[in-house]
Coordinates of C-alpha atoms in Angstrom, one line a residue:
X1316 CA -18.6 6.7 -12.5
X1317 CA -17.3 4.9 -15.7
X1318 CA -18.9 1.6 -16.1
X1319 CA -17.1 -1.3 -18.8
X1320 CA -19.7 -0.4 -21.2
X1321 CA -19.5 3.5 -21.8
X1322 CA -15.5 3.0 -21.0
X1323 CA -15.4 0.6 -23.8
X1324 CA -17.1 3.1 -26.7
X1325 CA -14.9 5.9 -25.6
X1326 CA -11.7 4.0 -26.9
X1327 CA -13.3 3.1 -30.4
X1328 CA -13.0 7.0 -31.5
X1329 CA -10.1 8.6 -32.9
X1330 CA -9.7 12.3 -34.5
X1331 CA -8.1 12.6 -37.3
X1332 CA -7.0 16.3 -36.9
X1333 CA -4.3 17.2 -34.8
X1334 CA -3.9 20.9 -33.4
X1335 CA 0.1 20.8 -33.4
X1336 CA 2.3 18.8 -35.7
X1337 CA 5.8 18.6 -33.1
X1338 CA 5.9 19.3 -29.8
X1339 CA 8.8 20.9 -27.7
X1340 CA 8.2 18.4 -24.3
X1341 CA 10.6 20.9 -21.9
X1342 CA 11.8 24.6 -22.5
X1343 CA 15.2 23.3 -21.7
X1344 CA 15.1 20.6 -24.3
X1345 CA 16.9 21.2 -27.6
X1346 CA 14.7 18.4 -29.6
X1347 CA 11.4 18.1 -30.5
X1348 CA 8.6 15.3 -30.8
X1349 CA 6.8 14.8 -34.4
X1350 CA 3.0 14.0 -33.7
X1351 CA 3.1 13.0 -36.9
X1352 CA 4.9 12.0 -40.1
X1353 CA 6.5 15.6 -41.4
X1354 CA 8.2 15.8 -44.8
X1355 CA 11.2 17.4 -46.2
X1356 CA 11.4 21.3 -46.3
X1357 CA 8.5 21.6 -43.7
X1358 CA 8.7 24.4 -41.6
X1359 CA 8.3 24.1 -38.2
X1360 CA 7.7 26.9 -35.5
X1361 CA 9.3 26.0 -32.2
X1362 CA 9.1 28.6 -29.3
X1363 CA 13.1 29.7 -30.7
X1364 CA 11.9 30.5 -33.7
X1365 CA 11.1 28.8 -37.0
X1366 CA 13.4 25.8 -38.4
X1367 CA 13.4 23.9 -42.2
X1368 CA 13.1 20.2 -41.6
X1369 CA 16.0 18.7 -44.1
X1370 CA 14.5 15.3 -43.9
X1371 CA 11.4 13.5 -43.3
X1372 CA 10.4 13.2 -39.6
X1373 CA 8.7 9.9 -38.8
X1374 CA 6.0 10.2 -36.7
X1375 CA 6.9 9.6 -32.3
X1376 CA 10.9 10.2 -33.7
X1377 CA 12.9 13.2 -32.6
X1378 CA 14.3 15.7 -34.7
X1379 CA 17.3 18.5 -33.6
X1380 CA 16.4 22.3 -33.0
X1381 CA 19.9 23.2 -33.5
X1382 CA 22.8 22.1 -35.0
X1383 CA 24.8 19.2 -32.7
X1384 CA 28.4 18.5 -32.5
X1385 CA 29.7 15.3 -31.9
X1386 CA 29.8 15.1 -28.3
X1387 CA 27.0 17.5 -28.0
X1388 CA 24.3 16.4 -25.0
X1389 CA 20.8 15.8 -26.7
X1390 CA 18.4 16.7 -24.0
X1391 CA 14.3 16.1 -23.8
X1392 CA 11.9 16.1 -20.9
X1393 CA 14.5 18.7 -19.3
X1394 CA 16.8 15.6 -18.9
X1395 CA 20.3 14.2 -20.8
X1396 CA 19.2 11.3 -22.8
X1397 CA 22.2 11.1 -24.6
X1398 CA 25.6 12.6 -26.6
X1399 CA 25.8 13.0 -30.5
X1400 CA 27.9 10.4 -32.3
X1401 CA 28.6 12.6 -34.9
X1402 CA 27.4 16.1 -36.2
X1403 CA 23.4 16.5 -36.0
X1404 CA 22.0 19.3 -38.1
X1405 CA 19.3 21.4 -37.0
X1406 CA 15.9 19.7 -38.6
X1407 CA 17.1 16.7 -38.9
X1408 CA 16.1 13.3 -36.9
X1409 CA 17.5 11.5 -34.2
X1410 CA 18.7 8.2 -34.7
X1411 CA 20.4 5.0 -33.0
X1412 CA 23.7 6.2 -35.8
X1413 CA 23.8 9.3 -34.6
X1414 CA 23.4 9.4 -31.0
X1415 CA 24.2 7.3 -27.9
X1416 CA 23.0 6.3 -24.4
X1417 CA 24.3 9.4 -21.8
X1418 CA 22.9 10.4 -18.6
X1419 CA 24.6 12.4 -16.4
X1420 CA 23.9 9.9 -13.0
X1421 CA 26.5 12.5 -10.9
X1422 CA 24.7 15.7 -11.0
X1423 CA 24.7 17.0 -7.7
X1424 CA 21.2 16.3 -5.6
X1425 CA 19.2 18.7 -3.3
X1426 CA 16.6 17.6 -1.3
X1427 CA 13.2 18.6 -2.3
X1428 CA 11.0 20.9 0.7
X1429 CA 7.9 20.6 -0.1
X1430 CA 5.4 19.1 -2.5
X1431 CA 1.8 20.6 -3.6
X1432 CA -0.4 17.8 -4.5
X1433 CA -3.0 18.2 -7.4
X1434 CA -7.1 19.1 -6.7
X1435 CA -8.9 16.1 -5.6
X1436 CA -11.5 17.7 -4.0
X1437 CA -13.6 15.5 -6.5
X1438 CA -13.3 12.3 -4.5
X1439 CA -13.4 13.6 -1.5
X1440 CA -15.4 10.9 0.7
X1441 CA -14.9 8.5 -2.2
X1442 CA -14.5 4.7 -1.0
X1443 CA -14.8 1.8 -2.6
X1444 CA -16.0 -1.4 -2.0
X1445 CA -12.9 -4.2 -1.3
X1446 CA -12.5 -7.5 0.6
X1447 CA -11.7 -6.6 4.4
X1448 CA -8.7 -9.0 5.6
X1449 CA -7.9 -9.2 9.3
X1450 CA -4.8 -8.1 9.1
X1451 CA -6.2 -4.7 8.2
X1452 CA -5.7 -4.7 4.5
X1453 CA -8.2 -4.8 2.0
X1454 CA -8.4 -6.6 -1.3
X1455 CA -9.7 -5.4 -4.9
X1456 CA -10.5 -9.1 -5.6
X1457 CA -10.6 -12.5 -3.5
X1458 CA -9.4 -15.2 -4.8
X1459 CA -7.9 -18.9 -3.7
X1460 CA -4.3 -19.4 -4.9
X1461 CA -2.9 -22.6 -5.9
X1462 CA 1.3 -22.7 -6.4
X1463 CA 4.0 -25.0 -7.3
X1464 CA 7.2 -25.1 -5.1
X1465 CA 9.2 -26.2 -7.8
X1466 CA 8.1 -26.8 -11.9
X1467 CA 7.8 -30.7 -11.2
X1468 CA 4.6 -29.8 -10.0
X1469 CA 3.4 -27.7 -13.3
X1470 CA 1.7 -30.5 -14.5
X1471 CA -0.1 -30.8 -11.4
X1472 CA -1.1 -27.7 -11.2
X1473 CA -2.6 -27.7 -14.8
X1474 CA -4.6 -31.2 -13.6
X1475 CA -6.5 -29.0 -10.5
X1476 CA -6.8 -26.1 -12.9
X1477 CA -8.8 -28.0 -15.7
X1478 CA -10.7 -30.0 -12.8
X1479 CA -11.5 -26.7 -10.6
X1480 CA -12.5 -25.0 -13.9
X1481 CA -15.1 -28.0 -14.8
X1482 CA -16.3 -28.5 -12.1
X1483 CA -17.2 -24.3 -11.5
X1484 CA -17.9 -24.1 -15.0
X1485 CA -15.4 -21.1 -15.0
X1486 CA -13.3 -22.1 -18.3
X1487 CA -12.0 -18.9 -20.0
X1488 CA -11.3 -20.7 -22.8
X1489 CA -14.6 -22.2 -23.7
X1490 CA -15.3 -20.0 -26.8
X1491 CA -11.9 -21.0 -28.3
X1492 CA -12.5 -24.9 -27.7
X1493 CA -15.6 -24.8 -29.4
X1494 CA -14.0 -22.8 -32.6
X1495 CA -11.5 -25.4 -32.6
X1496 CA -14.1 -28.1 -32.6
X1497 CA -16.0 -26.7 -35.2
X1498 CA -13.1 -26.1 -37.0
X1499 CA -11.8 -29.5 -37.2
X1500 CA -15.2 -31.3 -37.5
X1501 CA -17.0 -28.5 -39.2
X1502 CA -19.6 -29.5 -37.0
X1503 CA -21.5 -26.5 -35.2
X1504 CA -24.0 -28.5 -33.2
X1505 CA -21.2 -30.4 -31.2
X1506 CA -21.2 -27.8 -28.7
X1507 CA -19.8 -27.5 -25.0
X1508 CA -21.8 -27.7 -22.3
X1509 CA -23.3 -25.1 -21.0
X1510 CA -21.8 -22.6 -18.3
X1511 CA -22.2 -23.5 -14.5
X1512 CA -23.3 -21.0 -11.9
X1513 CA -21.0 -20.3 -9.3
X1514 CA -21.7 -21.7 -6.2
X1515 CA -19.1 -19.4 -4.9
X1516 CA -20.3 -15.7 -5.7
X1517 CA -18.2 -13.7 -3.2
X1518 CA -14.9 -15.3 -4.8
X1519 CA -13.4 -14.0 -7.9
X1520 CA -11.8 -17.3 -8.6
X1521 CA -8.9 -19.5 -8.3
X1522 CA -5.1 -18.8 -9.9
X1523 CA -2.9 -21.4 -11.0
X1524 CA 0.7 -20.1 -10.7
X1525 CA 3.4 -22.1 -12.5
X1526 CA 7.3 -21.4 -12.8
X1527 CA 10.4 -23.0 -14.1
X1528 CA 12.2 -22.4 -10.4
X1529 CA 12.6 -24.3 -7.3
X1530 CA 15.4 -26.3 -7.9
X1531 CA 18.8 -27.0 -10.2
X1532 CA 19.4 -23.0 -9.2
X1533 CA 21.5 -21.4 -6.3
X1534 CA 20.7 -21.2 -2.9
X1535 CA 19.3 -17.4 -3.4
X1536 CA 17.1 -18.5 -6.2
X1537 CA 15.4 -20.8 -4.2
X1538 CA 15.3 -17.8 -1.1
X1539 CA 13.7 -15.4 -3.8
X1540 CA 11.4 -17.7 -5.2
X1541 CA 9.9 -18.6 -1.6
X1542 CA 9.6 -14.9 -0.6
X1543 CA 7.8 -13.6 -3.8
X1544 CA 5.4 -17.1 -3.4
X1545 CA 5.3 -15.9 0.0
X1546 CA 4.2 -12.3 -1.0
X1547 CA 1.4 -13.9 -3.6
X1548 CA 0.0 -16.2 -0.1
X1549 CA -0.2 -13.2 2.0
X1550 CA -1.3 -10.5 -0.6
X1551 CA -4.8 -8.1 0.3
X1552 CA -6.6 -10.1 -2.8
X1553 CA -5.5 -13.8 -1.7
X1554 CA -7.9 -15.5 0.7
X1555 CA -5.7 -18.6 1.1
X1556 CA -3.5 -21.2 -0.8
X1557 CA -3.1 -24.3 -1.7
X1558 CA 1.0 -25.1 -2.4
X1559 CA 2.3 -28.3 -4.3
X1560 CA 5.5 -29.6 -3.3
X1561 CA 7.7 -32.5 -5.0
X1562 CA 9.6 -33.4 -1.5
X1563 CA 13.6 -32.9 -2.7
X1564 CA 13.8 -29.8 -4.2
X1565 CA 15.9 -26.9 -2.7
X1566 CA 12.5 -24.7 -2.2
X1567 CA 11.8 -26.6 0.4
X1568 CA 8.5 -26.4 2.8
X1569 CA 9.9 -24.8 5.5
X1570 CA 11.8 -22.3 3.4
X1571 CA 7.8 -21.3 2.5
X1572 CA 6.5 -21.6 5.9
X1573 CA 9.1 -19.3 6.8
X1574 CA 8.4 -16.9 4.1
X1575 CA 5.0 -16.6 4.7
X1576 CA 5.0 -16.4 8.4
X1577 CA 7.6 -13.6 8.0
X1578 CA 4.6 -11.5 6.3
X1579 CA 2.2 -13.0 8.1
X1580 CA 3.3 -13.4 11.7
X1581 CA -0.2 -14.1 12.5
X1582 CA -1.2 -16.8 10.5
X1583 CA -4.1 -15.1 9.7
X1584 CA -4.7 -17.1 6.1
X1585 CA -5.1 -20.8 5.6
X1586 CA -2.5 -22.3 3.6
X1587 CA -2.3 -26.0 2.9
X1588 CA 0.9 -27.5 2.1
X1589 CA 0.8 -31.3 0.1
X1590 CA 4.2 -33.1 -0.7
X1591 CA 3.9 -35.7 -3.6
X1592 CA 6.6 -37.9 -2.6
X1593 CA 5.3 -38.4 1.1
X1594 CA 1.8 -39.3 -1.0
X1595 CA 0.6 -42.9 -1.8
X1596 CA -0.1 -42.0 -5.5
X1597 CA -0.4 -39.2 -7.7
X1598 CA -4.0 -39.5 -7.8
X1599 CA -4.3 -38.8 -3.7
X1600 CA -2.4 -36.0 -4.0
X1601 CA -5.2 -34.4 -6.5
X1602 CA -7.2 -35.2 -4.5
X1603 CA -6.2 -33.9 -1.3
X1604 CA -5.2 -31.0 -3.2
X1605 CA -9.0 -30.7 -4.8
X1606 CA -10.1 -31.1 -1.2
X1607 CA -8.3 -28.0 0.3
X1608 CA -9.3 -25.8 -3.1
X1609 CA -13.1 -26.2 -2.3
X1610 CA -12.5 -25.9 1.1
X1611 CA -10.8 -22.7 0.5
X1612 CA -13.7 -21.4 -1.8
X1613 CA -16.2 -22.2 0.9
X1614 CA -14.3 -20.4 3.4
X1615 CA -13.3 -17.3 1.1
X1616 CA -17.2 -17.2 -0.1
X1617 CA -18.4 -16.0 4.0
X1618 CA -16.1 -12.5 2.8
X1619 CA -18.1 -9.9 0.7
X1620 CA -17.3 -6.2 -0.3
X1621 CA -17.7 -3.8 1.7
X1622 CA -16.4 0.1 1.6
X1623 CA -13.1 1.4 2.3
X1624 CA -11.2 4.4 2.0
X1625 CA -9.2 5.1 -1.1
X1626 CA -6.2 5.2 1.6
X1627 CA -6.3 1.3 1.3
X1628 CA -5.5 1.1 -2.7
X1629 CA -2.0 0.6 -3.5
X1630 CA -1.1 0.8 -7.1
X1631 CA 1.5 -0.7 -9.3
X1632 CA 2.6 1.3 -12.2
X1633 CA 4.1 -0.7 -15.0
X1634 CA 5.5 0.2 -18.9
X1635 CA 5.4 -2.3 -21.9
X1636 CA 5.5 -2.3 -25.8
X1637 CA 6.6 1.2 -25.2
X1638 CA 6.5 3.9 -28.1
X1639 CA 7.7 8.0 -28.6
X1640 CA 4.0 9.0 -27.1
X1641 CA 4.3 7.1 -23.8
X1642 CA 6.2 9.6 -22.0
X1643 CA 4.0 12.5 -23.2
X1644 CA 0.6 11.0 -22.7
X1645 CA -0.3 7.4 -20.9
X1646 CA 3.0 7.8 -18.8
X1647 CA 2.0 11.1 -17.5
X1648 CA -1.7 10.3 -17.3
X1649 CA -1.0 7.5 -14.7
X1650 CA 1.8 9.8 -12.7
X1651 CA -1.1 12.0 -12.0
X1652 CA -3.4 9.2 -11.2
X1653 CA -0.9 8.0 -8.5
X1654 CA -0.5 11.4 -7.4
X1655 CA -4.2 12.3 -6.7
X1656 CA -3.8 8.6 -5.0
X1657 CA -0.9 9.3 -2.9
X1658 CA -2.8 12.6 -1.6
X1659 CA -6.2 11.2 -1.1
X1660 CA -3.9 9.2 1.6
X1661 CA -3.2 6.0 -0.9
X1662 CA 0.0 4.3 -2.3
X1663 CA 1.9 3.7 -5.5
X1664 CA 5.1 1.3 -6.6
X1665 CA 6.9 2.9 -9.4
X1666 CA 8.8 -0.6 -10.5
X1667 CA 11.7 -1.1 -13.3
X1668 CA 15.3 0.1 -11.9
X1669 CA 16.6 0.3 -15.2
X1670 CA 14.6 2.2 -16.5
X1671 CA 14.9 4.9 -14.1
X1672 CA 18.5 5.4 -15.4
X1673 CA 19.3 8.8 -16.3
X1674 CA 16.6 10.3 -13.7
X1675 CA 18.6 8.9 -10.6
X1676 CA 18.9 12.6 -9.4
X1677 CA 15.2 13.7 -9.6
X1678 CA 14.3 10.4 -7.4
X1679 CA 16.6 10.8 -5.1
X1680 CA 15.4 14.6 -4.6
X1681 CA 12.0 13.8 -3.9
X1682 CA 12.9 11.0 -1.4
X1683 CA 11.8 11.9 1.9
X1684 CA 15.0 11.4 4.1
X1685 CA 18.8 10.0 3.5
X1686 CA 18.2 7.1 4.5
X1687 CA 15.7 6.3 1.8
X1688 CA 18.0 7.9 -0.5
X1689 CA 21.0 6.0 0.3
X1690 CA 18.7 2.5 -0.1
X1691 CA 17.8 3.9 -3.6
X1692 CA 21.3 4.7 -4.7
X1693 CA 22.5 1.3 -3.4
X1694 CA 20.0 -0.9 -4.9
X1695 CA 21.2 1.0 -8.2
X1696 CA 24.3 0.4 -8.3
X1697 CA 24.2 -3.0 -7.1
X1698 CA 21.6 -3.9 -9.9
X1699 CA 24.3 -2.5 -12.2
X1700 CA 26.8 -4.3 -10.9
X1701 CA 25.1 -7.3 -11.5
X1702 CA 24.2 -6.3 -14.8
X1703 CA 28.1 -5.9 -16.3
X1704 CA 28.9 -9.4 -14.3
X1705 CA 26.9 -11.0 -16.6
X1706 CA 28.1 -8.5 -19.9
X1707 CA 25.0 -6.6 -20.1
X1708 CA 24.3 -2.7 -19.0
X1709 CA 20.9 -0.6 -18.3
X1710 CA 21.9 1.1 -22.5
X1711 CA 21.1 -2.4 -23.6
X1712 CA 17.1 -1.8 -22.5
X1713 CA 15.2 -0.5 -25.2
X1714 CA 14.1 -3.1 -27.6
X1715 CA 13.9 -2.4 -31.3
X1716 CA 9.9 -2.2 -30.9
X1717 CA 11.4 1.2 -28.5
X1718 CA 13.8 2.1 -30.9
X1719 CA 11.3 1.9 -34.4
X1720 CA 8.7 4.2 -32.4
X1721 CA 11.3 6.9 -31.5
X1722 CA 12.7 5.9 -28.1
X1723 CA 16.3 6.0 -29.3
X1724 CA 18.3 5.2 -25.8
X1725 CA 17.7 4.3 -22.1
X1726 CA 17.8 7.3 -20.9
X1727 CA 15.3 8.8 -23.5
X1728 CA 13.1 6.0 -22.7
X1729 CA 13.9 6.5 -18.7
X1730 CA 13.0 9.9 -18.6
X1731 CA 9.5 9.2 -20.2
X1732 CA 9.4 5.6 -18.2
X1733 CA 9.6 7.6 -14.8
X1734 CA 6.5 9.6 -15.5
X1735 CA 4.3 6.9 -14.4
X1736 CA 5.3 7.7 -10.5
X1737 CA 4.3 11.3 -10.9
X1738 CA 6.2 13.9 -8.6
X1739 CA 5.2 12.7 -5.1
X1740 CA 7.8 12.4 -2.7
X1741 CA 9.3 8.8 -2.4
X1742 CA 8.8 7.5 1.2
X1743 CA 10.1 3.7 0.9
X1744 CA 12.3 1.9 -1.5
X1745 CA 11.7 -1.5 -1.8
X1746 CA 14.1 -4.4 -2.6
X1747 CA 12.8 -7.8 -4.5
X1748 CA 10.0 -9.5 -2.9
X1749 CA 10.0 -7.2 -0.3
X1750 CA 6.8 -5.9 0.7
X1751 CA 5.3 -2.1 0.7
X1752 CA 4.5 -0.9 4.1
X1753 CA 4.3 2.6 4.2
X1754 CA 1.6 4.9 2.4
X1755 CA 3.0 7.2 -0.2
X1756 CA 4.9 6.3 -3.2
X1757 CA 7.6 3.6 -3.0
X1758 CA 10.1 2.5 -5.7
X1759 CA 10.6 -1.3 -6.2
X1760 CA 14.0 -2.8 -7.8
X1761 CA 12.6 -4.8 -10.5
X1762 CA 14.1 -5.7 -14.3
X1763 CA 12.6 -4.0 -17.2
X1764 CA 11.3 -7.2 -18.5
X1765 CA 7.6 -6.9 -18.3
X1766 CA 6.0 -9.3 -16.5
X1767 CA 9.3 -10.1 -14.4
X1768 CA 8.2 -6.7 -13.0
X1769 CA 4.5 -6.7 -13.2
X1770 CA 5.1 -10.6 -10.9
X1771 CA 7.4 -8.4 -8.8
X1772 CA 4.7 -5.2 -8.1
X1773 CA 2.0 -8.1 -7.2
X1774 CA 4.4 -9.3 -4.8
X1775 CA 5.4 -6.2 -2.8
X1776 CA 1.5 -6.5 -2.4
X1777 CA 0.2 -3.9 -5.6
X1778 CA -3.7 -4.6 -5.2
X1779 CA -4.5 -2.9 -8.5
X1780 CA -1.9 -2.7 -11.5
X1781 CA -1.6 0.6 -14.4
X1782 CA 0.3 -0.7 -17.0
X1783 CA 1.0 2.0 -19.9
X1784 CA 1.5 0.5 -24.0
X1785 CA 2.6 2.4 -27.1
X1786 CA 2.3 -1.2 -29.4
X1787 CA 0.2 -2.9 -27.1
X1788 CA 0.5 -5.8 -24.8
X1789 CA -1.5 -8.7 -23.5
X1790 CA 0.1 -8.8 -20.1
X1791 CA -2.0 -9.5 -16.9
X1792 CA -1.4 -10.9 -13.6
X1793 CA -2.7 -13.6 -11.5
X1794 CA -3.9 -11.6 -8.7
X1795 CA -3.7 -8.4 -9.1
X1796 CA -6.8 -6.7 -11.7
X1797 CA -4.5 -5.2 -14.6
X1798 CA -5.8 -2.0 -16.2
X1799 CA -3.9 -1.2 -19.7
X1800 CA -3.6 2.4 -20.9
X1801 CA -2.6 3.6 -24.4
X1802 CA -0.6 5.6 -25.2
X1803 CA -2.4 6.8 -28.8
X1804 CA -5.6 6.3 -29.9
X1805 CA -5.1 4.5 -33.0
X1806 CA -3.6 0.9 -30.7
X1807 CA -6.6 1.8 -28.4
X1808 CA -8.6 1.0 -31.5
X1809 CA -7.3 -1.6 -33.5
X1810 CA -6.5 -3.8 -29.5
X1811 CA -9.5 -2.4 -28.0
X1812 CA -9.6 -6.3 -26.6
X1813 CA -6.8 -5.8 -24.6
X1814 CA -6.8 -2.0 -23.7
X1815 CA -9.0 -0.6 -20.9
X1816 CA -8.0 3.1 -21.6
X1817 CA -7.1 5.8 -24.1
X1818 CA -4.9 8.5 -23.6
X1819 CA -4.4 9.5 -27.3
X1820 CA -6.5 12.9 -26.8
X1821 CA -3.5 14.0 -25.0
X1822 CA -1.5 14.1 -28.1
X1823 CA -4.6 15.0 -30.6
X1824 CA -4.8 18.4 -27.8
X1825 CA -8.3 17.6 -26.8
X1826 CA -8.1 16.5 -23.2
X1827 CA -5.3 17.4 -20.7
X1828 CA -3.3 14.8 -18.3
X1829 CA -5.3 16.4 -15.5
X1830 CA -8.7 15.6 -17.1
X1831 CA -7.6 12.1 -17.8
X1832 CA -5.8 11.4 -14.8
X1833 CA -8.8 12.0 -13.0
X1834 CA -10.7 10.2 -15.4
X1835 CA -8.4 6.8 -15.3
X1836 CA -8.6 7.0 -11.0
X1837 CA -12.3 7.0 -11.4
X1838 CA -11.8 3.8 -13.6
X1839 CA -9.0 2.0 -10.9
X1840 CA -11.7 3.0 -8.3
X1841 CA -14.4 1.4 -10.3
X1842 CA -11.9 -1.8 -10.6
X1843 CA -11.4 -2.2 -7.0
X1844 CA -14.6 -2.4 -6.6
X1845 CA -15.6 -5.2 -9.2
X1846 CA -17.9 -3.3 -11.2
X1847 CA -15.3 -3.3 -13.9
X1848 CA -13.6 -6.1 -15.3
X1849 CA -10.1 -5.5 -17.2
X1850 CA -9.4 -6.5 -20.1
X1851 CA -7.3 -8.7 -18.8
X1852 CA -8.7 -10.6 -16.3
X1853 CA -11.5 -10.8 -19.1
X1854 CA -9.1 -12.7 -20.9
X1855 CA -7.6 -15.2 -18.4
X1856 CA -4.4 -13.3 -19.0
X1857 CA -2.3 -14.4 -15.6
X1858 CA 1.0 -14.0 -16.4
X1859 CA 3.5 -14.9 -13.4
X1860 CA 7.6 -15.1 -14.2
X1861 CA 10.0 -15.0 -11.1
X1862 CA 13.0 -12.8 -11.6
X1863 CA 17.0 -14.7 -11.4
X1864 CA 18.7 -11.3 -10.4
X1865 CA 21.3 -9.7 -12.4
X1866 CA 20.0 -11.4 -16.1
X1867 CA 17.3 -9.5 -16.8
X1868 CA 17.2 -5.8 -17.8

């Protein structure tokens, strides 16, 4: 198995020789990828025969194999990712002036028959070692959960998390205080205190949620925010909770207590719910709240890993800082991660609705029956709808870090984005906050917007998060272990802080998605079992950011 510290020397090498200089991604296609930066008058050899570039190619850009017409349909990854502007010539590159967003969302469907999964014959009898809950789920981590109801409780919520953090000497930030201490007093000796041990060593800690919801929104907002909270309280990795309330806010108590019983008809974990304005002071309230915390920890510490079957992982596949080699290596490398999951008897989420625009067609062939289908198509449309209510469309997605590394429109980013859920059939699709039931690979309706999604996937009850970077990203979450994959090896070096994988030899021809894919499930196994720490849990990096419907893309 790959442990942090082996892991952690493989992403500090990079080859400088590449075998190929462009690549052709799909026979059908009629562009091609530069691996890297190609100069005027190069010749390139393409499996049509040999072309003359007739300007520089930047490296990750696109560059025509024939000459385009306006109108033309530019196609890559054996999709339509967009129509010619104006004329194209053959060798030159593809650019936000001369092409647009196009897909062609009406192409006729036929439902897929059958599906061949890869070889796992590797991890056969493979388990690995989770929390056991009693409502049959299992959790990669265990952890207490403290949330507001509403942001007049952020501050709060910062008060327990700086008191729980003294008081378990678990402060992530203790290395930057003392810089900043030395740094202002130039005084080296004035250090912290020393790090306490843990009187809680079956508990991976406590998260601190905070939001800018709960109240001065509609009616819905309030709804959505309860049954995401609701999804955090009741998710595999969650032990209990701890929930602030103000007292007058539209996310009321009950609104919660609904929520969560709706997941958890059972009751099965302990959730303690504290309302500041039926407190007698501020200070009782901490301290109630402190009370239930520990409590919690005590409880959550009788729990210890034990082995399950890989049938119990469900994993969340997110796309951030995206770049021209996502969709050719980390993309793909985590597709066939979730499909040697998804036959070992597992589950994936394959989040972000708009950017599955332009691949409509090849979703809704794989999906298992018409009424999964139909729920696919809907959510679409209605996501659009909301979209162009408030004057924005899915073309609007890629940002200009997308657009400087080559991914020129939605639907060329789409095509590549939709990699990450491999080619397993699609046996659920999930609205907001709603959570994953069935085994197999579900798709979520979430924005594009990174952490609105990766909050969403934790939600629907993700115990173990893939997220794929071309520039790199920070982005974590509070209770599901994050694992970042790279898309090139040359961010996997200079971030090697905040990226747990490489998939660069992809593009440098010296490993294959097959290799890696089984070499990046090895490392989510190792994960969900605790015997690797991501970078981002490493670095306290919990980001949480509810999603008001229809404004984000």
């Amino acid at each position: 198995m790959t442990t942090q510290a082996s892991h952690r020397a493989s992403t500090a090498t990079i080859a400088t020789d590449l075998p190929q200089e462009s690549l052709r991604v799909h026979p059908d296609d009629n562009v091609r990828v530069a691996l890297r930066d190609l100069a005027v008058g190069q010749q390139i050899e393409d499996e049509a025969g040999s072309l003359t570039l007739v300007e520089a190619i930047r490296r990750k850009h696109k560059f025509a194999l024939v000459d385009l017409a306006e109108g033309d349909i530019v196609t890559m990854y054996g999709v339509t990712v967009g129509k010619a502007t104006r004329a194209i010539a053959k060798g030159s590159a593809i650019r936000t002036d001369n092409l647009e967003h196009f897909t062609h969302s009406d192409t006729p469907v036929s439902r897929r028959q059958s599906w061949q999964g890869p070889d796992v014959s590797r991890f056969d009898g493979t388990t690995f070692d989770g929390y056991h809950r009693p409502d049959g789920n299992v959790g990669t981590a265990n952890l207490w959960l403290v949330v507001p109801l509403v942001f007049c409780e952020n501050r709060n919520i910062e008060v327990l998390r700086q008191c729980v953090a003294d008081a378990l000497g678990d402060d992530p930030f203790r290395d930057y205080k003392q810089l900043a201490r030395t740094m202002l007093h130039g005084d080296t000796s004035a250090s912290l205190s020393a790090p306490l041990t843990s009187p809680f060593p079956n508990v991976d800690g406590v998260r601190f949620l905070t939001h800018t919801l709960g109240c001065g929104g509609t009616d819905d907002d309030a709804q959505a925010l309860c049954n995401l909270l609701a999804g955090y309280i009741t998710h595999p990795n969650v032990a209990g909770a701890t929930v602030l309330s103000l007292g007058c806010q539209k996310a009321q108590i009950a609104m919660l207590k609904q929520a969560v019983a709706t997941k958890d008809p059972n009751g099965l974990r302990p959730v303690h719910y504290l309302e500041q304005q039926a407190s007698d002071s501020e200070d009782a309230l901490i301290e109630r709240a402190l009370g239930t915390i520990f409590d919690g920890l005590k409880e959550a510490n009788q729990v210890t890993r034990q082995p399950a079957p890989l049938s119990k992982l469900r994993i969340g596949v997110e796309c951030g800082g995206s770049d021209g080699f996502s969709g050719l290596s980390a993309n793909p490398v985590v597709g066939g991660t979730i499909d040697r999951l998804v036959t070992l008897g597992g589950s994936g989420i394959l989040s972000e609705f708009p950017e599955l625009c332009g691949v409509e067609h090849e979703l809704l062939a794989r999906c298992v029956d018409d009424a999964t289908a139909e729920r696919f198509s809907s959510l679409m449309q209605a996501y659009q709808r909301h979209a162009e209510a408030v004057g924005a469309s899915f073309s609007m997605n890629p940002s200009p870090g997308n657009i400087r590394d080559g991914l020129i429109t939605d639907a060329m980013k789409s095509a590549g984005a939709a990699k990450k859920g491999g080619d397993s059939p699609v046996v659920e699709v999930l609205d907001y906050t709603e959570t994953a039931t069935r085994t197999g690979l579900a798709l979520l309706c979430s924005p594009g917007n990174d952490v609105e999604s990766t909050t969403a996937l934790a939600g629907s009850h993700a115990n173990l998060i893939i997220f794929t970077t071309g520039l790199g990203t920070p982005t974590g979450n509070p209770v599901a272990p994050t694992l970042k994959v790279a898309s090139n090896s040359e961010l996997a070096q200079r971030m090697s802080d905040i990226i747990d994988f490489d998939t660069g030899a992809v593009i440098r021809g010296e490993a294959s998605i097959d290799e890696l894919a089984d070499a990046l499930l090895a490392l989510c196994i190792e994960t969900a079992s605790g015997r690797y720490t991501t970078r981002a849990v490493g670095l306290a990096q919990h980001d949480f950011i509810p999603w008001k419907r229809g404004v984000s893309l």
